[in-house]
Amino acid sequence: MQFKFIEGGVAAAEGFTASGVLNKIKASRTTFDTALIFSDALCNAAGVFTQNRVKAECVKFTKNQIADGKAQAVIMNSGNANACTGAQGYENARKEADAVASRLKIDAGNVLVCSTGVIGQQLPVEKILNGLDESVAKLSKTGNVEARQAIMTTDTKYKEVALETEIGGKNVRMGTMAKGSGMIHINLGTMLSVVTTDCAISAEMLEKALKKSVAGTYNCVSVDGDTSTNDTLLILANGMAGNAEIVSEGAEFDAFCEALDTLNTQMAKKIAADGEGATRLVTCNVVGADNVENARGLAKAVICSNLVKAAFFGADANWGRILDAMGYSGFFFTPEKTSVSFLSREGAKRYFDDGDVNGGKENSIKVFDHGVPLNFDEEKAKKILLEEAVEILVELEDGSAKGTAWGCDLTYDYVKINGDYRT
Amino acid sequence: MQFKFIEGGVAAAEGFTASGVLNKIKASRTTFDTALIFSDALCNAAGVFTQNRVKAECVKFTKNQIADGKAQAVIMNSGNANACTGAQGYENARKEADAVASRLKIDAGNVLVCSTGVIGQQLPVEKILNGLDESVAKLSKTGNVEARQAIMTTDTKYKEVALETEIGGKNVRMGTMAKGSGMIHINLGTMLSVVTTDCAISAEMLEKALKKSVAGTYNCVSVDGDTSTNDTLLILANGMAGNAEIVSEGAEFDAFCEALDTLNTQMAKKIAADGEGATRLVTCNVVGADNVENARGLAKAVICSNLVKAAFFGADANWGRILDAMGYSGFFFTPEKTSVSFLSREGAKRYFDDGDVNGGKENSIKVFDHGVPLNFDEEKAKKILLEEAVEILVELEDGSAKGTAWGCDLTYDYVKINGDYRT
């Protein structure tokens, strides 16, 4: 696929605008906390949602709203998750949707609502309603800059990416933003994330593309093993690129999926790299597995292990913990035919704005070869592991399937952010 | 069951002796690192072992040794796990068994071998063999004091308990010791643990009792979600109490199981309380579940959550994270009929030598009632949560099944112990 990364995030695609305002949902907040995304044209839409049995009220509401495959606006807030808030919480989500629809003169059934923040407190919905005139007035093609900020909680960096490609002979744009940080785990929709595109594609194919993409991207990220009550990934396609609507599988659907995978993979990396307290991005690539499920399962087990994560904080080439995690994962591999290496590029940054991890010369060191520990240069290993973006390469000889998972290290700051109210 | 706790640990039962010696398996070690347990009479024996696909060589060896249901001695070392060491590692375990058998003049097929420590380095077996004369010479009824020390790694306290009860009209003694600390997770045999008893019971019933007991004790403990390569729980019964051998289910088997559960529950608590870096023991009791599997599954999910664990470090009454963990666990419950309370006893100690958590007045506070957040006294909650042994009580109305799981908080010291080699 030929494509280029572009500016504009969720407002990059034709017909989409966005805004961010500060409604003081949390009294101490000083940056925007409410994002609005709007499409001039009605969109086909799809979503994936948390698999947690405890679902936030806004998740229940938005699942109902999107069931018809249509949407035109998304309102999102940080500072309050509207979770464990019962009937009143559900009603508050509806109030938001009704008010947004009335201001934008669209059908109330086409407004989606997302929240993130503290669990168990009623959403101060009046604050959001009072700020709505400003939210609507500020909608613009550069409003992505405000919107991406408005959904951040303990995130230290905004997460956004957009690209342009050709589908069906037309220029198609696709953009996304997300919040990540804590309560991030595989087997979720994701945290809050929205993808917008001007590609013409049916709601049915949109949902198919989304589910396919999530399996190898958002569902391969873990920060702390917690699947939140609010995880939501939405995609809105308004068709304004003018391509013939994609209604079945084929070359154009494949191109669409590739574009979507490209965005979601970038976002997965950004979310892992900015995990709460993280000092480095840890990528685990498993190759030579007997099938994709095993490859991904093994990679996920490695990046989910607290012991592996703590070892990476210390830049310790502790391959034993990697083997141990693979061993208890329940996914098949042959220990005697397993090799493990560590790789990094000099100067690679865990944060990257150009769509990938870059840096100087690639260094690698093999530490375990066909089931046998190697005597390796510990100084060299430490140098590799001290980079901000590090890869664990697990080479199996059970087949030809590959899988990748993204995580981060476990640090004092993770404990501080989530536990230490005494200092 | 009438019983009393007694001294003597693994040497408490009639006919059992133990010892500990320092073989410098790890050069820096200053306390004992090799334990030997011996029974005057041949024992019926059973074991449960790690379910990790990567099994230490000593685990593979000992599984083979115990397959006939017989054993008479156990040699255990800390400082080296003999894991990922291939054919040479297996041969080293055999060398140990052969040498022990020769010294003790018993059948080499009746010696079990356990190791714990670093993964991926060959066991310095000569050091253990050179120390064997001393190991055998020191065998005594008070040698449990040395043996329990010899298997400690990052443990800060030894784990040992013994009791005496009456079975089949005879006094029966049962004792145990274990190492815990890190790489502790449910669905394992356990870390290294040995139970000895003078009760007469067939190998078949011994295995049945062990598996039944483990499900509600060792398999309900988690420190960090990692199942190690070396987890082993062994039980040896030499029959010297003189009761009629237990060969089927019935009152005597039930009494045996109750005694075993009592010991294993104590050990589970001790292991959780002494988790790496832990400052408090966290017990989660789930009542009113529709079946035991769900009750235990929910309790385990709560004590395994990094976010719950970090909140307990901060003595933060964050019930949202508890609901969240239950929600993603995959185990059934009805959120709308769920209530959550925190309980503790004033002055309770997470370490306890009398078999249970003791202390002054019990305090409790309900924070979530039938799906609805309560406005609770945060000062009172903090006071309760600052105790060293804290209970989460989850009350469901889905049935009458109960389940308990034990864990600890996630602290700076966990990260330090496992990751920070830079300070």
Coordinates of C-alpha atoms in Angstrom, one line a residue, chain B:
Chain B
M1 CA -11.6 -31.4 64.0
Q2 CA -9.7 -31.1 67.3
F3 CA -6.1 -30.3 66.7
K4 CA -3.3 -28.3 68.2
F5 CA -0.4 -26.5 66.5
I6 CA 3.0 -28.0 67.5
E7 CA 6.7 -27.3 67.0
G8 CA 8.9 -29.2 64.7
G9 CA 7.8 -28.3 61.1
V10 CA 8.8 -31.1 58.6
A11 CA 10.5 -33.0 61.4
A12 CA 7.4 -33.0 63.7
A13 CA 5.9 -36.2 62.5
E14 CA 7.2 -39.5 64.0
G15 CA 10.2 -40.9 62.2
F16 CA 11.1 -37.7 60.3
T17 CA 14.4 -35.8 60.7
A18 CA 15.8 -32.8 58.8
S19 CA 19.0 -30.7 58.4
G20 CA 20.3 -27.7 56.7
V21 CA 23.9 -26.9 55.6
L22 CA 25.7 -24.1 53.8
N23 CA 27.2 -25.3 50.5
K24 CA 27.8 -21.8 49.0
I25 CA 25.7 -22.7 45.9
K26 CA 25.6 -19.0 45.5
A27 CA 29.0 -17.6 46.5
S28 CA 27.5 -14.7 48.5
R29 CA 25.2 -16.9 50.6
T30 CA 25.8 -16.8 54.4
T31 CA 23.0 -19.0 55.7
F32 CA 22.1 -22.6 55.0
D33 CA 21.3 -23.4 51.3
T34 CA 20.7 -27.1 51.3
A35 CA 18.0 -28.9 53.2
L36 CA 17.6 -32.7 53.7
I37 CA 14.5 -34.4 54.9
F38 CA 14.6 -38.1 55.8
S39 CA 12.1 -40.7 57.1
D40 CA 13.2 -43.8 59.0
A41 CA 10.5 -45.7 57.2
L42 CA 9.7 -45.8 53.5
C43 CA 6.8 -43.4 52.8
N44 CA 3.8 -43.3 50.5
A45 CA 4.2 -40.1 48.6
A46 CA 2.5 -37.8 46.2
G47 CA 3.3 -34.5 44.5
V48 CA 1.8 -31.7 42.4
F49 CA 4.1 -29.8 40.1
T50 CA 4.3 -26.6 38.0
Q51 CA 2.0 -26.5 35.0
N52 CA 4.5 -24.3 33.2
R53 CA 5.5 -25.8 29.8
V54 CA 9.1 -25.0 30.8
K55 CA 9.8 -27.4 33.7
A56 CA 13.0 -27.4 35.6
E57 CA 15.2 -30.5 35.2
C58 CA 14.7 -31.4 38.9
V59 CA 11.0 -31.2 38.4
K60 CA 11.1 -33.6 35.5
F61 CA 13.4 -35.9 37.5
T62 CA 11.3 -35.8 40.7
K63 CA 8.0 -36.4 38.8
N64 CA 9.6 -39.6 37.5
Q65 CA 11.0 -40.6 40.9
I66 CA 7.6 -40.2 42.6
A67 CA 5.5 -41.9 39.9
D68 CA 5.6 -45.2 42.0
G69 CA 4.1 -43.4 45.0
K70 CA 7.1 -44.1 47.2
A71 CA 9.8 -41.8 48.7
Q72 CA 12.0 -41.7 51.8
A73 CA 14.2 -38.6 51.5
V74 CA 14.0 -35.1 49.9
I75 CA 17.0 -33.0 49.1
M76 CA 16.4 -29.3 48.4
N77 CA 18.6 -26.4 47.5
S78 CA 18.2 -22.6 47.0
G79 CA 20.5 -20.5 44.9
N80 CA 20.1 -22.4 41.6
A81 CA 16.8 -23.6 40.0
N82 CA 18.4 -26.2 37.8
A83 CA 15.9 -25.0 35.1
C84 CA 16.6 -24.6 31.4
T85 CA 19.8 -26.7 31.9
G86 CA 19.0 -29.6 29.6
A87 CA 20.3 -33.2 29.8
Q88 CA 23.2 -32.1 32.1
G89 CA 20.7 -30.6 34.5
Y90 CA 18.7 -33.8 34.6
E91 CA 21.9 -35.8 35.1
N92 CA 22.9 -33.5 38.0
A93 CA 19.5 -34.2 39.7
R94 CA 20.1 -37.9 39.4
K95 CA 23.7 -37.6 40.8
E96 CA 22.2 -35.9 43.9
A97 CA 19.6 -38.6 44.4
D98 CA 22.2 -41.4 43.9
A99 CA 24.6 -39.8 46.4
V100 CA 21.9 -39.2 49.0
A101 CA 20.6 -42.8 48.7
S102 CA 24.1 -44.1 49.1
R103 CA 24.8 -42.1 52.2
L104 CA 21.4 -43.0 53.7
K105 CA 21.5 -46.6 52.5
I106 CA 18.1 -46.4 50.9
D107 CA 16.9 -47.1 47.3
A108 CA 18.0 -44.3 44.9
G109 CA 14.5 -44.5 43.4
N110 CA 13.1 -43.1 46.7
V111 CA 15.0 -39.8 46.8
L112 CA 13.3 -36.6 45.6
V113 CA 15.2 -33.5 44.4
C114 CA 14.0 -29.9 44.5
S115 CA 15.8 -26.7 43.5
T116 CA 15.0 -23.0 43.6
G117 CA 16.9 -19.9 42.5
V118 CA 18.4 -18.5 39.3
I119 CA 17.2 -20.1 36.0
G120 CA 19.6 -21.1 33.2
Q121 CA 22.8 -21.9 35.1
Q122 CA 24.1 -25.4 35.6
L123 CA 23.7 -26.5 39.2
P124 CA 27.1 -26.7 41.0
V125 CA 26.3 -30.3 42.0
E126 CA 29.7 -31.1 43.4
K127 CA 29.2 -28.5 46.1
I128 CA 26.1 -30.3 47.2
L129 CA 27.7 -33.7 47.0
N130 CA 30.7 -32.4 49.0
G131 CA 28.3 -31.2 51.7
L132 CA 26.3 -34.4 51.9
D133 CA 28.2 -36.0 54.8
E134 CA 27.4 -33.0 56.9
S135 CA 23.8 -33.0 55.6
V136 CA 23.3 -36.5 56.8
A137 CA 25.3 -36.1 60.1
K138 CA 23.1 -33.2 61.1
L139 CA 19.8 -34.9 60.5
S140 CA 17.7 -34.4 63.7
K141 CA 14.2 -33.8 65.1
T142 CA 15.1 -30.1 65.5
G143 CA 16.7 -29.9 62.0
N144 CA 13.6 -28.3 60.7
V145 CA 14.9 -25.0 62.0
E146 CA 17.9 -25.3 59.6
A147 CA 15.9 -26.8 56.7
R148 CA 13.3 -24.1 56.7
Q149 CA 16.1 -21.5 56.4
A150 CA 17.9 -23.4 53.7
I151 CA 15.1 -23.1 51.1
M152 CA 14.6 -19.3 51.6
T153 CA 15.4 -17.0 48.6
T154 CA 14.0 -13.5 48.7
D155 CA 11.7 -14.7 51.5
T156 CA 12.0 -12.5 54.6
K157 CA 10.4 -15.0 56.9
Y158 CA 10.5 -18.8 57.0
K159 CA 7.3 -20.6 56.3
E160 CA 6.5 -23.6 58.6
V161 CA 3.6 -25.0 60.5
A162 CA 2.8 -28.3 62.1
L163 CA -0.1 -29.8 64.0
E164 CA -1.2 -32.8 65.9
T165 CA -4.7 -34.4 65.7
E166 CA -6.4 -37.8 66.2
I167 CA -7.1 -40.0 63.3
G168 CA -8.4 -43.6 63.7
G169 CA -7.8 -43.4 67.4
K170 CA -4.1 -42.5 67.1
N171 CA -2.2 -39.3 67.5
V172 CA -1.1 -38.1 64.0
R173 CA 1.3 -35.4 63.4
M174 CA 1.6 -33.4 60.1
G175 CA 4.2 -30.7 59.4
T176 CA 5.2 -28.5 56.4
M177 CA 7.7 -25.9 55.2
A178 CA 7.7 -23.9 52.0
K179 CA 9.5 -21.1 50.2
G180 CA 7.5 -18.4 48.5
S181 CA 8.2 -14.8 47.8
G182 CA 8.2 -14.1 44.0
M183 CA 7.0 -16.0 40.9
I184 CA 4.0 -17.0 42.9
H185 CA 0.7 -17.5 41.1
I186 CA -2.4 -19.6 41.1
N187 CA -2.8 -22.7 39.0
L188 CA 0.5 -24.1 40.1
G189 CA 1.6 -26.9 42.3
T190 CA 3.1 -24.1 44.5
M191 CA 6.6 -22.9 45.1
L192 CA 8.7 -25.5 46.9
S193 CA 6.8 -27.1 49.7
V194 CA 7.0 -30.3 51.6
V195 CA 4.4 -31.9 53.9
T196 CA 5.4 -34.8 56.1
T197 CA 3.1 -36.9 58.3
D198 CA 3.2 -40.1 60.3
C199 CA -0.4 -40.9 59.3
A200 CA -0.9 -44.2 57.5
I201 CA -2.5 -43.5 54.2
S202 CA -2.2 -45.1 50.8
A203 CA -0.4 -43.3 48.0
E204 CA -3.6 -43.2 46.0
M205 CA -5.6 -41.4 48.8
L206 CA -2.6 -39.2 49.5
E207 CA -2.7 -37.9 46.0
K208 CA -6.4 -37.4 46.1
A209 CA -6.2 -35.4 49.4
L210 CA -3.3 -33.3 48.0
K211 CA -5.1 -32.3 44.8
K212 CA -8.3 -31.5 46.7
S213 CA -6.4 -29.4 49.2
V214 CA -4.3 -27.5 46.7
A215 CA -7.4 -26.2 44.8
G216 CA -8.5 -24.1 47.7
T217 CA -5.2 -23.2 49.2
Y218 CA -2.0 -23.0 47.2
N219 CA -3.9 -22.4 44.0
C220 CA -5.6 -19.4 45.6
V221 CA -2.4 -17.4 46.3
S222 CA -0.8 -14.9 44.0
V223 CA 2.1 -12.5 44.4
D224 CA 2.9 -11.5 40.9
G225 CA 1.0 -13.6 38.4
D226 CA 4.1 -15.6 37.5
T227 CA 4.0 -19.4 37.7
S228 CA 7.5 -20.6 38.1
T229 CA 9.4 -23.4 36.3
N230 CA 10.1 -25.1 39.6
D231 CA 6.8 -25.2 41.6
T232 CA 6.6 -28.4 43.6
L233 CA 4.5 -29.6 46.5
L234 CA 5.4 -33.0 47.9
I235 CA 3.8 -35.0 50.7
L236 CA 5.3 -38.0 52.4
A237 CA 3.4 -40.2 54.8
N238 CA 5.4 -42.9 56.7
G239 CA 2.6 -44.5 58.6
M240 CA 4.4 -44.5 62.0
A241 CA 1.4 -43.1 63.9
G242 CA 0.1 -46.6 63.8
N243 CA -3.4 -45.9 62.6
A244 CA -5.1 -48.3 60.3
E245 CA -4.0 -47.2 56.8
I246 CA -6.6 -44.9 55.1
V247 CA -7.4 -46.6 51.8
S248 CA -10.8 -45.1 51.0
E249 CA -13.0 -42.1 51.6
G250 CA -14.8 -41.7 54.9
A251 CA -14.5 -40.0 58.3
E252 CA -10.8 -40.7 58.6
F253 CA -9.9 -39.5 55.1
D254 CA -12.0 -36.4 55.9
A255 CA -10.1 -35.8 59.1
F256 CA -6.8 -36.2 57.1
C257 CA -8.0 -33.7 54.5
E258 CA -9.0 -31.2 57.1
A259 CA -5.6 -31.4 58.8
L260 CA -3.9 -30.9 55.4
D261 CA -6.2 -28.0 54.5
T262 CA -5.4 -26.3 57.8
L263 CA -1.6 -26.5 57.2
N264 CA -1.9 -25.5 53.5
T265 CA -4.1 -22.6 54.3
Q266 CA -1.7 -21.3 56.8
M267 CA 1.1 -21.6 54.3
A268 CA -0.9 -19.9 51.6
K269 CA -1.4 -16.9 53.9
K270 CA 2.3 -16.9 54.9
I271 CA 3.4 -17.0 51.3
A272 CA 1.1 -14.1 50.3
A273 CA 2.0 -12.0 53.3
D274 CA 5.7 -12.4 52.5
G275 CA 5.3 -11.7 48.8
E276 CA 8.2 -9.8 47.4
G277 CA 8.1 -6.2 48.7
A278 CA 4.8 -6.7 50.4
T279 CA 3.7 -4.5 53.3
R280 CA 0.3 -6.1 53.9
L281 CA -1.6 -9.4 53.5
V282 CA -4.7 -8.9 51.4
T283 CA -7.4 -11.5 51.7
C284 CA -10.4 -11.5 49.4
N285 CA -13.5 -13.4 50.5
V286 CA -16.3 -13.8 48.0
V287 CA -19.6 -15.1 49.5
G288 CA -23.0 -15.7 47.9
A289 CA -21.6 -16.9 44.5
D290 CA -23.5 -19.4 42.4
N291 CA -20.7 -21.9 42.6
V292 CA -17.2 -22.4 44.1
E293 CA -15.4 -22.0 40.8
N294 CA -16.9 -18.6 40.3
A295 CA -16.3 -17.6 44.0
R296 CA -12.7 -18.5 43.8
G297 CA -12.2 -17.1 40.3
L298 CA -13.6 -13.7 41.3
A299 CA -11.5 -13.7 44.5
K300 CA -8.3 -14.5 42.6
A301 CA -9.0 -11.8 40.0
V302 CA -9.3 -9.2 42.7
I303 CA -6.0 -10.1 44.4
C304 CA -4.2 -10.5 41.1
S305 CA -5.0 -7.0 39.8
N306 CA -2.0 -4.7 39.8
L307 CA -4.3 -1.7 40.3
V308 CA -6.0 -3.3 43.3
K309 CA -2.6 -4.2 44.7
A310 CA -1.2 -0.7 44.2
A311 CA -4.3 0.8 45.8
F312 CA -3.7 -1.4 48.9
F313 CA -0.1 -0.1 49.1
G314 CA -1.6 3.3 49.3
A315 CA -4.4 2.2 51.7
D316 CA -6.8 3.6 49.2
A317 CA -10.4 2.3 49.4
N318 CA -10.6 2.1 45.6
W319 CA -13.6 -0.3 45.2
G320 CA -13.9 0.6 41.5
R321 CA -10.7 -1.4 40.8
I322 CA -12.2 -4.3 42.6
L323 CA -15.4 -4.3 40.6
D324 CA -13.3 -3.8 37.4
A325 CA -11.2 -6.9 38.2
M326 CA -14.2 -9.0 38.9
G327 CA -15.8 -7.8 35.7
Y328 CA -12.9 -8.8 33.4
S329 CA -12.3 -12.1 35.3
G330 CA -14.7 -14.0 33.1
F331 CA -16.4 -15.5 36.2
F332 CA -20.1 -14.9 36.7
F333 CA -21.7 -12.5 39.1
T334 CA -24.5 -9.9 39.0
P335 CA -23.0 -6.4 39.4
E336 CA -26.4 -5.0 40.5
K337 CA -26.5 -7.4 43.4
T338 CA -22.9 -6.9 44.5
S339 CA -21.7 -5.3 47.8
V340 CA -18.1 -4.6 48.9
S341 CA -16.7 -4.0 52.3
F342 CA -13.3 -3.7 53.8
L343 CA -12.4 -5.3 57.2
S344 CA -9.4 -5.5 59.5
R345 CA -8.5 -6.1 63.1
E346 CA -6.7 -3.4 65.0
G347 CA -3.0 -4.4 65.4
A348 CA -3.3 -7.5 63.2
K349 CA 0.1 -8.7 61.9
R350 CA 0.6 -10.0 58.4
Y351 CA 3.1 -12.4 59.9
F352 CA 1.6 -14.7 62.5
D353 CA 3.0 -17.7 64.2
D354 CA 0.0 -19.0 66.0
G355 CA -1.8 -20.1 62.8
D356 CA -4.0 -17.1 62.2
V357 CA -4.2 -13.4 62.0
N358 CA -4.9 -12.0 65.4
G359 CA -5.4 -8.5 66.8
G360 CA -7.9 -6.3 68.6
K361 CA -11.3 -5.1 67.6
E362 CA -12.6 -5.9 64.2
N363 CA -13.5 -2.8 62.1
S364 CA -15.4 -2.9 58.8
I365 CA -16.8 -0.4 56.3
K366 CA -19.1 -1.0 53.4
V367 CA -18.3 1.0 50.4
F368 CA -20.6 -0.4 47.6
D369 CA -24.1 -1.7 48.3
H370 CA -26.1 -3.7 45.8
G371 CA -24.5 -2.1 42.8
V372 CA -24.6 1.4 44.3
P373 CA -21.6 3.5 45.5
L374 CA -21.9 4.5 49.2
N375 CA -20.8 7.8 50.7
F376 CA -18.4 6.3 53.2
D377 CA -16.1 7.8 55.9
E378 CA -12.8 7.9 54.0
E379 CA -10.8 8.5 57.2
K380 CA -12.3 5.3 58.7
A381 CA -11.6 3.4 55.6
K382 CA -8.0 4.5 55.5
K383 CA -7.6 3.4 59.2
I384 CA -8.9 0.0 58.3
L385 CA -6.7 -0.3 55.2
L386 CA -3.5 0.7 57.0
E387 CA -3.5 -2.5 59.1
E388 CA -1.1 -5.2 58.0
A389 CA -3.8 -7.8 57.3
V390 CA -6.8 -6.5 55.4
E391 CA -9.9 -8.3 54.1
I392 CA -12.0 -7.5 51.1
L393 CA -15.5 -8.9 51.5
V394 CA -17.5 -9.3 48.4
E395 CA -21.1 -10.2 49.0
L396 CA -23.1 -11.5 46.1
E397 CA -26.7 -12.8 45.9
D398 CA -26.2 -15.3 43.2
G399 CA -26.1 -18.4 45.4
S400 CA -24.4 -19.7 48.5
A401 CA -20.9 -20.6 47.4
K402 CA -17.8 -19.1 49.0
G403 CA -14.2 -18.6 47.9
T404 CA -11.0 -17.1 49.3
A405 CA -7.8 -15.9 47.7
W406 CA -4.7 -14.4 49.3
G407 CA -2.4 -11.8 47.9
C408 CA -0.4 -8.7 48.9
D409 CA 0.2 -5.1 47.8
L410 CA 2.3 -3.9 44.9
T411 CA 5.1 -1.7 46.2
Y412 CA 8.2 0.2 45.3
D413 CA 10.1 -2.7 46.9
Y414 CA 8.6 -5.3 44.5
V415 CA 10.0 -3.2 41.6
K416 CA 13.3 -2.7 43.4
I417 CA 13.8 -6.4 44.1
N418 CA 13.0 -7.5 40.6
G419 CA 14.1 -4.6 38.5
D420 CA 16.3 -1.9 39.8
Y421 CA 19.9 -2.8 39.3
R422 CA 20.7 0.8 38.6
T423 CA 20.7 2.1 42.2

